Amino acid sequence: MIGVLSSALLTALSMPGMFWGGLIWIALIPLLLDLQKGGLWKGTLKAFFFAYAYLMICHYWVLPVLSINVPEVLSSFPPFVGVLSFFLMGVLMAFSFLGFGFLYKLYAHKFSESLVLSSLFTASLFTLFDWLRSLGQLGFTGGSLADAFTNQKGLLQLSSFGGPYLLVFLVVFVNAMLAYAIKHWRKYKALFIFTTLSMIFALNMLIENFLPVPLDNPLYDKNIAAIQTNIPQSLKYNESPQEVYKIIEKTLEKVPEGSFVVLPEASFLYDIRKSFIGSKLHELSKERNLTLLIGFPTAEDGEKYNQLRLLGPDGFSEEFYAKMKPTPFAEFLPYPKLFGLFKFMRFLDFFSPGETPTVFEVGDQRIGAQICFDSYYTEVTRDLVNAGSYVILISTNDGWFSFRTGLVQHLSKAVLRAVENRRYVIQVSNTGISAVVDPYGRVLKRLPIASEWQADYVIGDFHYLPRADRSFYTEHGDWFVYVLIAIAFLMIVGGLFL
């Protein structure tokens, strides 16, 4: 188990906000060497414990959210439930790796005589089960090995062709090769390992140095006034919404007239369209010719949504974007017949998932907006780009997070989505990180977070260049996953006759 725990620690340390992404190229070696020992069930459990340990370590910041921050605001959510929820979350995230361990132990030895076939089988199998954990109502992509590429901008560009799972495959393939070389030390020697790693880092640096730099063009340059509020959850949930309105009113009086203004997710916790606050915001937008993109919950045709909606001089828009991936248990109850007892865990209310990738038209801007953890799911951004958006906007409320690590990991998903779809991505957050990312994954501008700037709000002037082209990955989606399904199937079937 030492190898399992070593790999778990190294993998966790390679995640954004932890230590250094370059560790990912050696992180899995102890695990793969350890998996070659013991029987079928022992190997199956080793794979699960690896995934459980590394996902718990890199998501350590969720524990105080669930056990301290949420109970302080919601009396219906006691601390012990938060602790229990955290450890159960790890089980759900790591569950699919039982399948990886099981099939690996059954078939990997059949390819043990070939460096390439052994590495291909291991990488294909691992990537497929990592993909499986993103599916369904409980799917989640936090802690993906692809996240380690956010500070390896050169190789990150591969995701515009094959998406994040091409990156996962590449990482596991290299780790499997190096583990094979260590096991067959007399044949491959240390030079093989040193050369392989040197080539990877050199290639990353080479590509990064030649990445295009989008040039400013006054004819096409667009700007967005990003309002990063620093409003604690206790104020939102327990105080009068007038207190929140006072803060937002101050910000709107300071942005230039005629601005397009983006506010964070759930700026208000109720439907403000026919309220006093809604009418005041409407008056302010008319006086200063502002168009706001603002988040608040609504009920439409009997369905409740966590949504974003435009508010301009003509009032609230009819069209809206509803969060497509509500947070399990906090915002919706997955598989009610199975998890019905957990409905008390909801934060504000249970919401229905959105079904339409709404693109907002503001003048000649086509804005593809999404909410919070929508950015963790590749298909949400891809659908928005395919629907015609020229820029991606992430409106989020990160007010629950106490540790910077959680904020960095959230922003890392914006970096991945930007490169995959070759779009500028702008994230606007409450208490979290608000930033603009270019189509090659470079963070061009970032606002100071609440711990760096003791103020109720920060206003950011974010510029971007609209893009209408589509990457190969945007057009074809997770095609690489289906290639891996075919490879794994053929190798398993072929292994039956070896």
Short mmCIF file of C-alpha atoms in Angstrom, two decimals:
data_model
loop_
_atom_site.label_atom_id
_atom_site.label_comp_id
_atom_site.label_asym_id
_atom_site.label_seq_id
_atom_site.Cartn_x
_atom_site.Cartn_y
_atom_site.Cartn_z
CA MET A 1 0.00 0.00 0.00
CA ILE A 2 3.00 2.32 0.24
CA GLY A 3 3.02 2.62 -3.54
CA VAL A 4 -0.70 3.37 -3.59
CA LEU A 5 -0.41 6.11 -0.99
CA SER A 6 2.72 7.56 -2.61
CA SER A 7 0.92 7.87 -5.93
CA ALA A 8 -2.13 9.37 -4.25
CA LEU A 9 0.01 12.05 -2.59
CA LEU A 10 2.02 12.85 -5.74
CA THR A 11 -1.12 13.03 -7.88
CA ALA A 12 -2.86 15.31 -5.40
CA LEU A 13 0.19 17.59 -5.22
CA SER A 14 0.14 17.95 -9.01
CA MET A 15 -3.35 19.46 -8.97
CA PRO A 16 -3.90 23.24 -9.33
CA GLY A 17 -3.38 25.15 -6.13
CA MET A 18 -1.48 22.29 -4.48
CA PHE A 19 2.19 22.23 -5.56
CA TRP A 20 3.37 21.63 -9.15
CA GLY A 21 1.67 20.08 -12.16
CA GLY A 22 4.90 18.57 -13.47
CA LEU A 23 4.71 15.87 -10.79
CA ILE A 24 1.90 14.23 -12.76
CA TRP A 25 4.45 12.65 -15.15
CA ILE A 26 5.79 10.40 -12.39
CA ALA A 27 2.88 10.36 -9.95
CA LEU A 28 1.34 7.06 -11.06
CA ILE A 29 4.54 5.01 -11.18
CA PRO A 30 4.36 3.70 -7.57
CA LEU A 31 0.70 2.73 -8.07
CA LEU A 32 1.35 0.84 -11.30
CA LEU A 33 4.26 -1.05 -9.75
CA ASP A 34 2.16 -1.88 -6.69
CA LEU A 35 -0.77 -3.09 -8.80
CA GLN A 36 1.41 -5.83 -10.24
CA LYS A 37 1.55 -7.44 -6.80
CA GLY A 38 -1.24 -9.40 -5.16
CA GLY A 39 -4.41 -10.99 -6.46
CA LEU A 40 -7.49 -9.79 -8.30
CA TRP A 41 -9.49 -8.35 -5.42
CA LYS A 42 -6.50 -6.83 -3.70
CA GLY A 43 -5.54 -5.05 -6.92
CA THR A 44 -9.12 -3.87 -7.41
CA LEU A 45 -9.18 -2.31 -3.95
CA LYS A 46 -5.75 -0.75 -4.43
CA ALA A 47 -7.02 1.17 -7.47
CA PHE A 48 -10.04 2.36 -5.50
CA PHE A 49 -7.99 3.44 -2.48
CA PHE A 50 -5.57 5.32 -4.74
CA ALA A 51 -8.41 7.30 -6.32
CA TYR A 52 -10.14 7.84 -2.98
CA ALA A 53 -6.98 9.09 -1.28
CA TYR A 54 -5.81 11.46 -4.01
CA LEU A 55 -9.28 12.91 -4.58
CA MET A 56 -9.78 13.48 -0.86
CA ILE A 57 -6.38 15.15 -0.52
CA CYS A 58 -6.78 17.52 -3.46
CA HIS A 59 -10.35 18.34 -2.38
CA TYR A 60 -9.41 18.90 1.27
CA TRP A 61 -10.88 22.39 1.04
CA VAL A 62 -14.38 20.91 0.73
CA LEU A 63 -14.27 19.55 4.30
CA PRO A 64 -14.42 22.96 6.06
CA VAL A 65 -17.07 24.06 3.56
CA LEU A 66 -19.36 21.19 4.55
CA SER A 67 -18.48 20.91 8.24
CA ILE A 68 -18.06 24.58 9.21
CA ASN A 69 -19.14 27.14 6.60
CA VAL A 70 -22.46 25.62 5.55
CA PRO A 71 -23.61 24.71 9.12
CA GLU A 72 -22.84 28.28 10.24
CA VAL A 73 -25.36 29.55 7.69
CA LEU A 74 -27.89 26.70 7.47
CA SER A 75 -29.15 25.33 10.78
CA SER A 76 -30.65 22.32 8.96
CA PHE A 77 -27.15 21.14 8.04
CA PRO A 78 -25.27 20.03 11.22
CA PRO A 79 -21.45 19.71 11.19
CA PHE A 80 -21.41 15.92 11.58
CA VAL A 81 -23.49 15.62 8.41
CA GLY A 82 -20.91 17.75 6.63
CA VAL A 83 -18.06 15.49 7.75
CA LEU A 84 -19.98 12.37 6.71
CA SER A 85 -20.88 13.97 3.37
CA PHE A 86 -17.23 14.74 2.66
CA PHE A 87 -16.08 11.15 3.07
CA LEU A 88 -19.08 9.78 1.15
CA MET A 89 -18.25 12.25 -1.63
CA GLY A 90 -14.88 10.55 -1.96
CA VAL A 91 -16.52 7.15 -2.34
CA LEU A 92 -18.75 8.44 -5.14
CA MET A 93 -15.85 10.10 -6.97
CA ALA A 94 -13.54 7.08 -6.69
CA PHE A 95 -16.12 4.35 -7.27
CA SER A 96 -15.45 3.92 -11.01
CA PHE A 97 -11.80 3.08 -10.34
CA LEU A 98 -12.91 -0.26 -8.93
CA GLY A 99 -13.58 -1.15 -12.55
CA PHE A 100 -10.12 -0.01 -13.61
CA GLY A 101 -8.43 -2.10 -10.92
CA PHE A 102 -10.55 -5.17 -11.69
CA LEU A 103 -9.94 -5.20 -15.45
CA TYR A 104 -6.30 -4.22 -15.04
CA LYS A 105 -5.63 -7.20 -12.80
CA LEU A 106 -7.51 -9.51 -15.16
CA TYR A 107 -5.78 -8.54 -18.40
CA ALA A 108 -2.67 -6.37 -17.92
CA HIS A 109 -0.37 -9.36 -17.47
CA LYS A 110 -1.27 -10.55 -20.97
CA PHE A 111 0.62 -7.57 -22.43
CA SER A 112 3.50 -7.60 -19.96
CA GLU A 113 6.08 -8.53 -22.60
CA SER A 114 5.56 -5.36 -24.63
CA LEU A 115 6.32 -1.82 -23.46
CA VAL A 116 3.94 -0.25 -25.98
CA LEU A 117 1.02 -2.68 -25.60
CA SER A 118 1.27 -2.67 -21.82
CA SER A 119 1.29 1.12 -21.68
CA LEU A 120 -1.50 1.41 -24.27
CA PHE A 121 -3.77 -0.96 -22.35
CA THR A 122 -3.14 0.73 -19.00
CA ALA A 123 -3.66 4.25 -20.35
CA SER A 124 -6.80 3.33 -22.31
CA LEU A 125 -8.38 1.57 -19.34
CA PHE A 126 -7.54 4.30 -16.80
CA THR A 127 -8.82 7.07 -19.08
CA LEU A 128 -12.10 5.29 -19.75
CA PHE A 129 -12.89 4.83 -16.08
CA ASP A 130 -11.89 8.43 -15.37
CA TRP A 131 -14.38 9.43 -18.08
CA LEU A 132 -17.07 7.23 -16.52
CA ARG A 133 -16.90 9.17 -13.26
CA SER A 134 -18.04 12.28 -15.13
CA LEU A 135 -21.30 10.68 -16.27
CA GLY A 136 -24.74 10.56 -14.70
CA GLN A 137 -26.41 12.68 -12.06
CA LEU A 138 -23.49 12.11 -9.67
CA GLY A 139 -20.79 12.76 -12.27
CA PHE A 140 -17.94 15.09 -11.29
CA THR A 141 -14.62 15.94 -12.95
CA GLY A 142 -12.77 17.58 -10.05
CA GLY A 143 -9.23 16.27 -9.70
CA SER A 144 -8.92 15.13 -13.31
CA LEU A 145 -5.32 14.42 -14.32
CA ALA A 146 -5.89 16.94 -17.12
CA ASP A 147 -6.08 19.70 -14.50
CA ALA A 148 -2.32 19.33 -13.95
CA PHE A 149 -1.77 20.89 -17.40
CA THR A 150 -2.98 24.35 -16.41
CA ASN A 151 0.65 25.37 -15.77
CA GLN A 152 1.94 23.34 -18.73
CA LYS A 153 0.49 25.56 -21.42
CA GLY A 154 2.38 23.98 -24.31
CA LEU A 155 1.03 20.45 -24.04
CA LEU A 156 -2.32 21.81 -22.87
CA GLN A 157 -2.95 22.87 -26.48
CA LEU A 158 -3.58 19.21 -27.37
CA SER A 159 -6.97 19.54 -25.68
CA SER A 160 -8.26 21.67 -28.55
CA PHE A 161 -7.94 18.50 -30.64
CA GLY A 162 -8.80 15.65 -28.28
CA GLY A 163 -10.21 17.27 -25.15
CA PRO A 164 -9.15 16.59 -21.56
CA TYR A 165 -9.16 12.82 -21.95
CA LEU A 166 -6.38 12.99 -24.53
CA LEU A 167 -4.31 14.67 -21.81
CA VAL A 168 -5.29 12.03 -19.24
CA PHE A 169 -4.33 9.27 -21.68
CA LEU A 170 -0.96 10.90 -22.40
CA VAL A 171 -0.15 11.18 -18.69
CA VAL A 172 -1.04 7.57 -17.91
CA PHE A 173 0.76 6.27 -21.02
CA VAL A 174 4.00 8.01 -19.98
CA ASN A 175 3.67 6.82 -16.37
CA ALA A 176 3.02 3.27 -17.57
CA MET A 177 6.10 3.37 -19.81
CA LEU A 178 8.29 4.61 -16.98
CA ALA A 179 6.90 2.00 -14.57
CA TYR A 180 7.62 -0.67 -17.18
CA ALA A 181 11.16 0.66 -17.59
CA ILE A 182 11.76 0.54 -13.84
CA LYS A 183 10.50 -3.03 -13.65
CA HIS A 184 12.77 -4.00 -16.56
CA TRP A 185 15.66 -1.91 -15.27
CA ARG A 186 18.45 -3.90 -16.89
CA LYS A 187 16.95 -3.39 -20.33
CA TYR A 188 15.95 0.29 -20.20
CA LYS A 189 18.31 1.89 -17.65
CA ALA A 190 17.96 5.32 -16.09
CA LEU A 191 18.76 7.04 -19.39
CA PHE A 192 15.38 6.02 -20.82
CA ILE A 193 13.52 7.63 -17.92
CA PHE A 194 15.64 10.78 -17.97
CA THR A 195 15.32 11.16 -21.75
CA THR A 196 11.55 10.65 -21.71
CA LEU A 197 10.93 13.26 -19.03
CA SER A 198 13.38 15.71 -20.59
CA MET A 199 11.64 15.44 -23.95
CA ILE A 200 8.24 16.08 -22.37
CA PHE A 201 9.34 19.22 -20.53
CA ALA A 202 11.33 20.48 -23.52
CA LEU A 203 8.39 19.95 -25.89
CA ASN A 204 6.06 21.77 -23.51
CA MET A 205 8.42 24.76 -23.30
CA LEU A 206 8.94 24.82 -27.06
CA ILE A 207 5.23 24.86 -27.84
CA GLU A 208 4.54 27.43 -25.14
CA ASN A 209 7.16 29.81 -26.55
CA PHE A 210 5.52 29.71 -29.98
CA LEU A 211 1.90 30.15 -28.92
CA PRO A 212 0.19 32.98 -30.81
CA VAL A 213 -0.39 36.22 -28.97
CA PRO A 214 -3.79 37.71 -29.89
CA LEU A 215 -3.24 41.32 -30.90
CA ASP A 216 -5.45 44.14 -29.62
CA ASN A 217 -7.74 45.38 -32.36
CA PRO A 218 -9.90 48.42 -31.55
CA LEU A 219 -12.29 47.44 -34.34
CA TYR A 220 -13.17 44.13 -32.69
CA ASP A 221 -12.12 44.49 -29.05
CA LYS A 222 -15.02 44.12 -26.61
CA ASN A 223 -15.14 44.90 -22.92
CA ILE A 224 -17.17 43.69 -19.96
CA ALA A 225 -17.52 45.35 -16.57
CA ALA A 226 -17.04 42.48 -14.12
CA ILE A 227 -18.41 43.05 -10.62
CA GLN A 228 -16.64 40.83 -8.10
CA THR A 229 -18.62 41.15 -4.89
CA ASN A 230 -17.10 40.07 -1.59
CA ILE A 231 -20.35 39.27 0.17
CA PRO A 232 -20.23 36.55 2.85
CA GLN A 233 -22.85 33.80 2.69
CA SER A 234 -24.09 34.71 6.17
CA LEU A 235 -25.14 38.13 4.88
CA LYS A 236 -26.88 36.64 1.85
CA TYR A 237 -28.79 34.01 3.80
CA ASN A 238 -29.45 35.71 7.14
CA GLU A 239 -29.65 39.46 6.49
CA SER A 240 -32.08 41.59 4.52
CA PRO A 241 -31.51 41.53 0.72
CA GLN A 242 -31.45 45.32 0.98
CA GLU A 243 -27.93 45.00 2.39
CA VAL A 244 -26.82 43.14 -0.74
CA TYR A 245 -28.62 45.66 -2.94
CA LYS A 246 -26.75 48.58 -1.33
CA ILE A 247 -23.42 46.99 -2.28
CA ILE A 248 -24.51 46.26 -5.85
CA GLU A 249 -25.98 49.75 -6.23
CA LYS A 250 -22.60 51.27 -5.33
CA THR A 251 -20.87 49.23 -8.01
CA LEU A 252 -23.39 50.13 -10.70
CA GLU A 253 -22.97 53.83 -9.96
CA LYS A 254 -19.22 53.53 -10.60
CA VAL A 255 -19.13 51.63 -13.90
CA PRO A 256 -19.08 53.75 -17.08
CA GLU A 257 -22.45 54.58 -18.61
CA GLY A 258 -23.51 52.23 -21.38
CA SER A 259 -21.55 49.30 -19.91
CA PHE A 260 -22.38 45.62 -20.14
CA VAL A 261 -22.11 44.52 -16.51
CA VAL A 262 -21.75 40.95 -15.26
CA LEU A 263 -22.60 40.05 -11.66
CA PRO A 264 -21.94 36.78 -9.81
CA GLU A 265 -24.23 33.78 -9.54
CA ALA A 266 -27.13 34.13 -7.07
CA SER A 267 -26.57 37.84 -6.47
CA PHE A 268 -29.98 37.59 -4.83
CA LEU A 269 -31.55 34.47 -3.36
CA TYR A 270 -35.09 35.07 -4.63
CA ASP A 271 -36.84 36.12 -7.83
CA ILE A 272 -36.38 39.89 -7.98
CA ARG A 273 -38.25 40.55 -11.23
CA LYS A 274 -41.42 41.89 -9.57
CA SER A 275 -39.81 43.10 -6.37
CA PHE A 276 -38.78 46.50 -5.06
CA ILE A 277 -35.11 45.62 -5.63
CA GLY A 278 -35.86 44.55 -9.20
CA SER A 279 -37.59 47.85 -9.94
CA LYS A 280 -34.71 49.82 -8.42
CA LEU A 281 -32.18 47.93 -10.54
CA HIS A 282 -34.34 48.56 -13.60
CA GLU A 283 -34.44 52.29 -12.86
CA LEU A 284 -30.68 52.38 -12.42
CA SER A 285 -30.10 50.53 -15.69
CA LYS A 286 -32.32 53.08 -17.50
CA GLU A 287 -30.63 56.07 -15.90
CA ARG A 288 -27.13 54.88 -16.79
CA ASN A 289 -27.97 52.87 -19.93
CA LEU A 290 -26.58 49.67 -18.41
CA THR A 291 -27.20 46.08 -19.42
CA LEU A 292 -26.77 43.65 -16.53
CA LEU A 293 -26.30 39.91 -16.57
CA ILE A 294 -27.48 38.95 -13.10
CA GLY A 295 -28.17 35.70 -11.28
CA PHE A 296 -31.14 34.83 -9.07
CA PRO A 297 -33.47 31.81 -8.77
CA THR A 298 -36.77 31.71 -10.64
CA ALA A 299 -39.75 29.44 -11.19
CA GLU A 300 -40.75 28.90 -14.82
CA ASP A 301 -43.69 26.66 -15.80
CA GLY A 302 -43.57 24.87 -12.48
CA GLU A 303 -39.80 24.30 -12.61
CA LYS A 304 -37.32 26.08 -10.35
CA TYR A 305 -34.01 27.20 -11.86
CA ASN A 306 -30.70 28.64 -10.73
CA GLN A 307 -30.44 31.06 -13.62
CA LEU A 308 -28.88 34.12 -15.25
CA ARG A 309 -30.94 36.78 -16.99
CA LEU A 310 -30.37 40.11 -18.72
CA LEU A 311 -31.70 43.33 -17.23
CA GLY A 312 -31.52 46.44 -19.38
CA PRO A 313 -33.35 49.73 -19.93
CA ASP A 314 -36.29 47.74 -21.33
CA GLY A 315 -36.54 45.50 -18.29
CA PHE A 316 -35.79 41.83 -17.64
CA SER A 317 -35.28 39.59 -20.64
CA GLU A 318 -37.58 36.67 -21.33
CA GLU A 319 -34.68 34.41 -22.25
CA PHE A 320 -32.47 33.03 -19.50
CA TYR A 321 -29.71 30.53 -18.92
CA ALA A 322 -30.43 27.88 -16.29
CA LYS A 323 -27.57 26.00 -14.65
CA MET A 324 -27.21 22.75 -16.54
CA LYS A 325 -25.27 20.85 -13.89
CA PRO A 326 -26.80 21.61 -10.48
CA THR A 327 -24.69 20.45 -7.55
CA PRO A 328 -25.89 17.03 -6.31
CA PHE A 329 -27.71 17.12 -2.95
CA ALA A 330 -27.13 20.87 -2.51
CA GLU A 331 -29.14 21.98 -5.57
CA PHE A 332 -30.94 18.83 -6.70
CA LEU A 333 -31.58 15.34 -5.39
CA PRO A 334 -30.00 12.68 -7.62
CA TYR A 335 -31.84 9.39 -8.00
CA PRO A 336 -34.59 10.28 -5.46
CA LYS A 337 -35.66 6.67 -4.90
CA LEU A 338 -32.12 5.82 -3.82
CA PHE A 339 -31.13 9.01 -2.00
CA GLY A 340 -34.50 10.28 -0.77
CA LEU A 341 -33.28 10.40 2.84
CA PHE A 342 -30.72 13.07 1.89
CA LYS A 343 -33.15 15.74 0.72
CA PHE A 344 -32.53 17.72 3.93
CA MET A 345 -29.06 18.58 2.55
CA ARG A 346 -30.35 21.17 0.09
CA PHE A 347 -28.89 24.66 0.51
CA LEU A 348 -31.52 27.08 -0.84
CA ASP A 349 -33.86 24.91 -2.88
CA PHE A 350 -33.82 22.04 -5.34
CA PHE A 351 -33.51 23.19 -8.95
CA SER A 352 -34.22 21.58 -12.28
CA PRO A 353 -31.26 21.38 -14.68
CA GLY A 354 -31.33 23.71 -17.65
CA GLU A 355 -31.71 22.17 -21.07
CA THR A 356 -30.90 25.01 -23.47
CA PRO A 357 -27.41 26.45 -24.14
CA THR A 358 -28.64 30.05 -24.19
CA VAL A 359 -26.53 32.59 -26.04
CA PHE A 360 -27.27 36.17 -24.98
CA GLU A 361 -27.02 38.89 -27.63
CA VAL A 362 -25.87 42.22 -26.20
CA GLY A 363 -25.36 44.59 -29.10
CA ASP A 364 -23.01 42.71 -31.40
CA GLN A 365 -21.72 40.52 -28.57
CA ARG A 366 -22.82 36.88 -28.41
CA ILE A 367 -22.33 35.72 -24.83
CA GLY A 368 -22.34 32.06 -23.85
CA ALA A 369 -22.99 32.16 -20.10
CA GLN A 370 -22.79 29.35 -17.57
CA ILE A 371 -23.03 29.05 -13.81
CA CYS A 372 -20.51 27.88 -11.20
CA PHE A 373 -19.56 24.19 -11.57
CA ASP A 374 -20.99 24.07 -15.10
CA SER A 375 -17.39 24.84 -16.05
CA TYR A 376 -16.35 21.40 -14.75
CA TYR A 377 -18.24 19.72 -17.60
CA THR A 378 -16.84 19.95 -21.11
CA GLU A 379 -20.17 19.49 -22.87
CA VAL A 380 -21.69 22.65 -21.36
CA THR A 381 -19.07 24.97 -22.84
CA ARG A 382 -18.93 23.01 -26.07
CA ASP A 383 -22.70 23.31 -26.54
CA LEU A 384 -22.55 27.06 -25.95
CA VAL A 385 -19.83 27.50 -28.57
CA ASN A 386 -21.69 25.31 -31.05
CA ALA A 387 -24.78 27.44 -30.38
CA GLY A 388 -22.85 30.47 -31.64
CA SER A 389 -21.23 32.15 -28.63
CA TYR A 390 -18.15 34.28 -29.29
CA VAL A 391 -17.01 34.34 -25.66
CA ILE A 392 -17.72 32.21 -22.58
CA LEU A 393 -18.81 33.76 -19.29
CA ILE A 394 -18.77 31.88 -15.98
CA SER A 395 -20.84 33.50 -13.24
CA THR A 396 -20.14 31.86 -9.89
CA ASN A 397 -20.62 32.20 -6.15
CA ASP A 398 -17.50 30.89 -4.40
CA GLY A 399 -18.48 32.42 -1.09
CA TRP A 400 -18.54 29.02 0.60
CA PHE A 401 -14.81 28.41 0.12
CA SER A 402 -12.35 29.22 2.90
CA PHE A 403 -9.16 28.02 1.18
CA ARG A 404 -7.53 29.54 -1.87
CA THR A 405 -6.94 26.03 -3.28
CA GLY A 406 -10.64 25.64 -4.06
CA LEU A 407 -10.68 28.97 -5.87
CA VAL A 408 -7.61 28.08 -7.95
CA GLN A 409 -9.06 24.69 -8.88
CA HIS A 410 -12.30 26.32 -9.97
CA LEU A 411 -10.46 28.81 -12.20
CA SER A 412 -8.37 25.98 -13.67
CA LYS A 413 -11.52 24.64 -15.33
CA ALA A 414 -11.94 27.98 -17.09
CA VAL A 415 -8.39 27.59 -18.42
CA LEU A 416 -9.16 24.12 -19.78
CA ARG A 417 -12.45 25.17 -21.38
CA ALA A 418 -10.75 28.18 -23.03
CA VAL A 419 -8.14 26.04 -24.77
CA GLU A 420 -10.51 23.21 -25.70
CA ASN A 421 -12.85 25.60 -27.51
CA ARG A 422 -10.42 28.40 -28.51
CA ARG A 423 -12.51 31.03 -26.77
CA TYR A 424 -11.83 33.78 -24.31
CA VAL A 425 -13.33 32.72 -20.99
CA ILE A 426 -14.28 35.28 -18.37
CA GLN A 427 -15.07 34.20 -14.81
CA VAL A 428 -16.92 36.56 -12.47
CA SER A 429 -17.17 35.45 -8.86
CA ASN A 430 -18.46 36.38 -5.45
CA THR A 431 -15.41 36.29 -3.11
CA GLY A 432 -13.57 34.00 -5.53
CA ILE A 433 -11.29 34.59 -8.49
CA SER A 434 -12.56 36.80 -11.30
CA ALA A 435 -10.33 36.67 -14.37
CA VAL A 436 -10.13 36.66 -18.15
CA VAL A 437 -8.40 33.73 -19.89
CA ASP A 438 -7.30 33.84 -23.52
CA PRO A 439 -7.91 31.00 -26.04
CA TYR A 440 -4.49 29.49 -25.25
CA GLY A 441 -5.05 29.24 -21.50
CA ARG A 442 -3.16 32.34 -20.37
CA VAL A 443 -4.73 34.34 -17.54
CA LEU A 444 -4.54 37.89 -18.90
CA LYS A 445 -6.04 39.71 -15.94
CA ARG A 446 -7.17 38.69 -12.47
CA LEU A 447 -8.94 40.69 -9.77
CA PRO A 448 -7.75 40.46 -6.15
CA ILE A 449 -9.78 38.00 -4.07
CA ALA A 450 -11.49 38.90 -0.80
CA SER A 451 -8.48 37.95 1.34
CA GLU A 452 -6.25 40.24 -0.76
CA TRP A 453 -8.57 43.23 -0.98
CA GLN A 454 -10.67 44.14 2.05
CA ALA A 455 -13.63 45.75 0.29
CA ASP A 456 -17.23 44.90 -0.47
CA TYR A 457 -16.51 44.74 -4.18
CA VAL A 458 -13.94 45.06 -6.94
CA ILE A 459 -14.75 46.27 -10.45
CA GLY A 460 -12.81 44.78 -13.35
CA ASP A 461 -12.61 46.05 -16.92
CA PHE A 462 -12.15 42.83 -18.91
CA HIS A 463 -11.35 42.93 -22.61
CA TYR A 464 -11.64 40.11 -25.13
CA LEU A 465 -11.64 39.46 -28.86
CA PRO A 466 -14.76 37.68 -30.16
CA ARG A 467 -14.09 34.42 -32.01
CA ALA A 468 -16.45 32.54 -34.30
CA ASP A 469 -14.16 29.67 -35.32
CA ARG A 470 -14.53 26.23 -33.77
CA SER A 471 -11.82 23.84 -32.67
CA PHE A 472 -11.72 20.19 -33.70
CA TYR A 473 -12.75 19.24 -30.17
CA THR A 474 -15.67 21.69 -30.20
CA GLU A 475 -17.00 20.14 -33.40
CA HIS A 476 -16.39 16.48 -32.60
CA GLY A 477 -16.54 16.30 -28.80
CA ASP A 478 -15.09 13.32 -26.94
CA TRP A 479 -14.24 11.36 -30.07
CA PHE A 480 -11.00 10.22 -28.45
CA VAL A 481 -12.93 8.43 -25.70
CA TYR A 482 -14.70 6.31 -28.31
CA VAL A 483 -11.36 5.44 -29.88
CA LEU A 484 -10.20 4.26 -26.46
CA ILE A 485 -13.36 2.20 -26.00
CA ALA A 486 -12.55 0.41 -29.25
CA ILE A 487 -8.89 -0.09 -28.28
CA ALA A 488 -9.76 -1.43 -24.83
CA PHE A 489 -12.42 -3.75 -26.23
CA LEU A 490 -10.11 -5.16 -28.90
CA MET A 491 -7.28 -5.65 -26.42
CA ILE A 492 -9.55 -7.38 -23.89
CA VAL A 493 -11.01 -9.66 -26.56
CA GLY A 494 -7.54 -10.30 -27.93
CA GLY A 495 -6.29 -10.99 -24.43
CA LEU A 496 -8.75 -13.85 -24.09
CA PHE A 497 -6.75 -15.77 -26.69
CA LEU A 498 -3.29 -14.96 -25.35
#
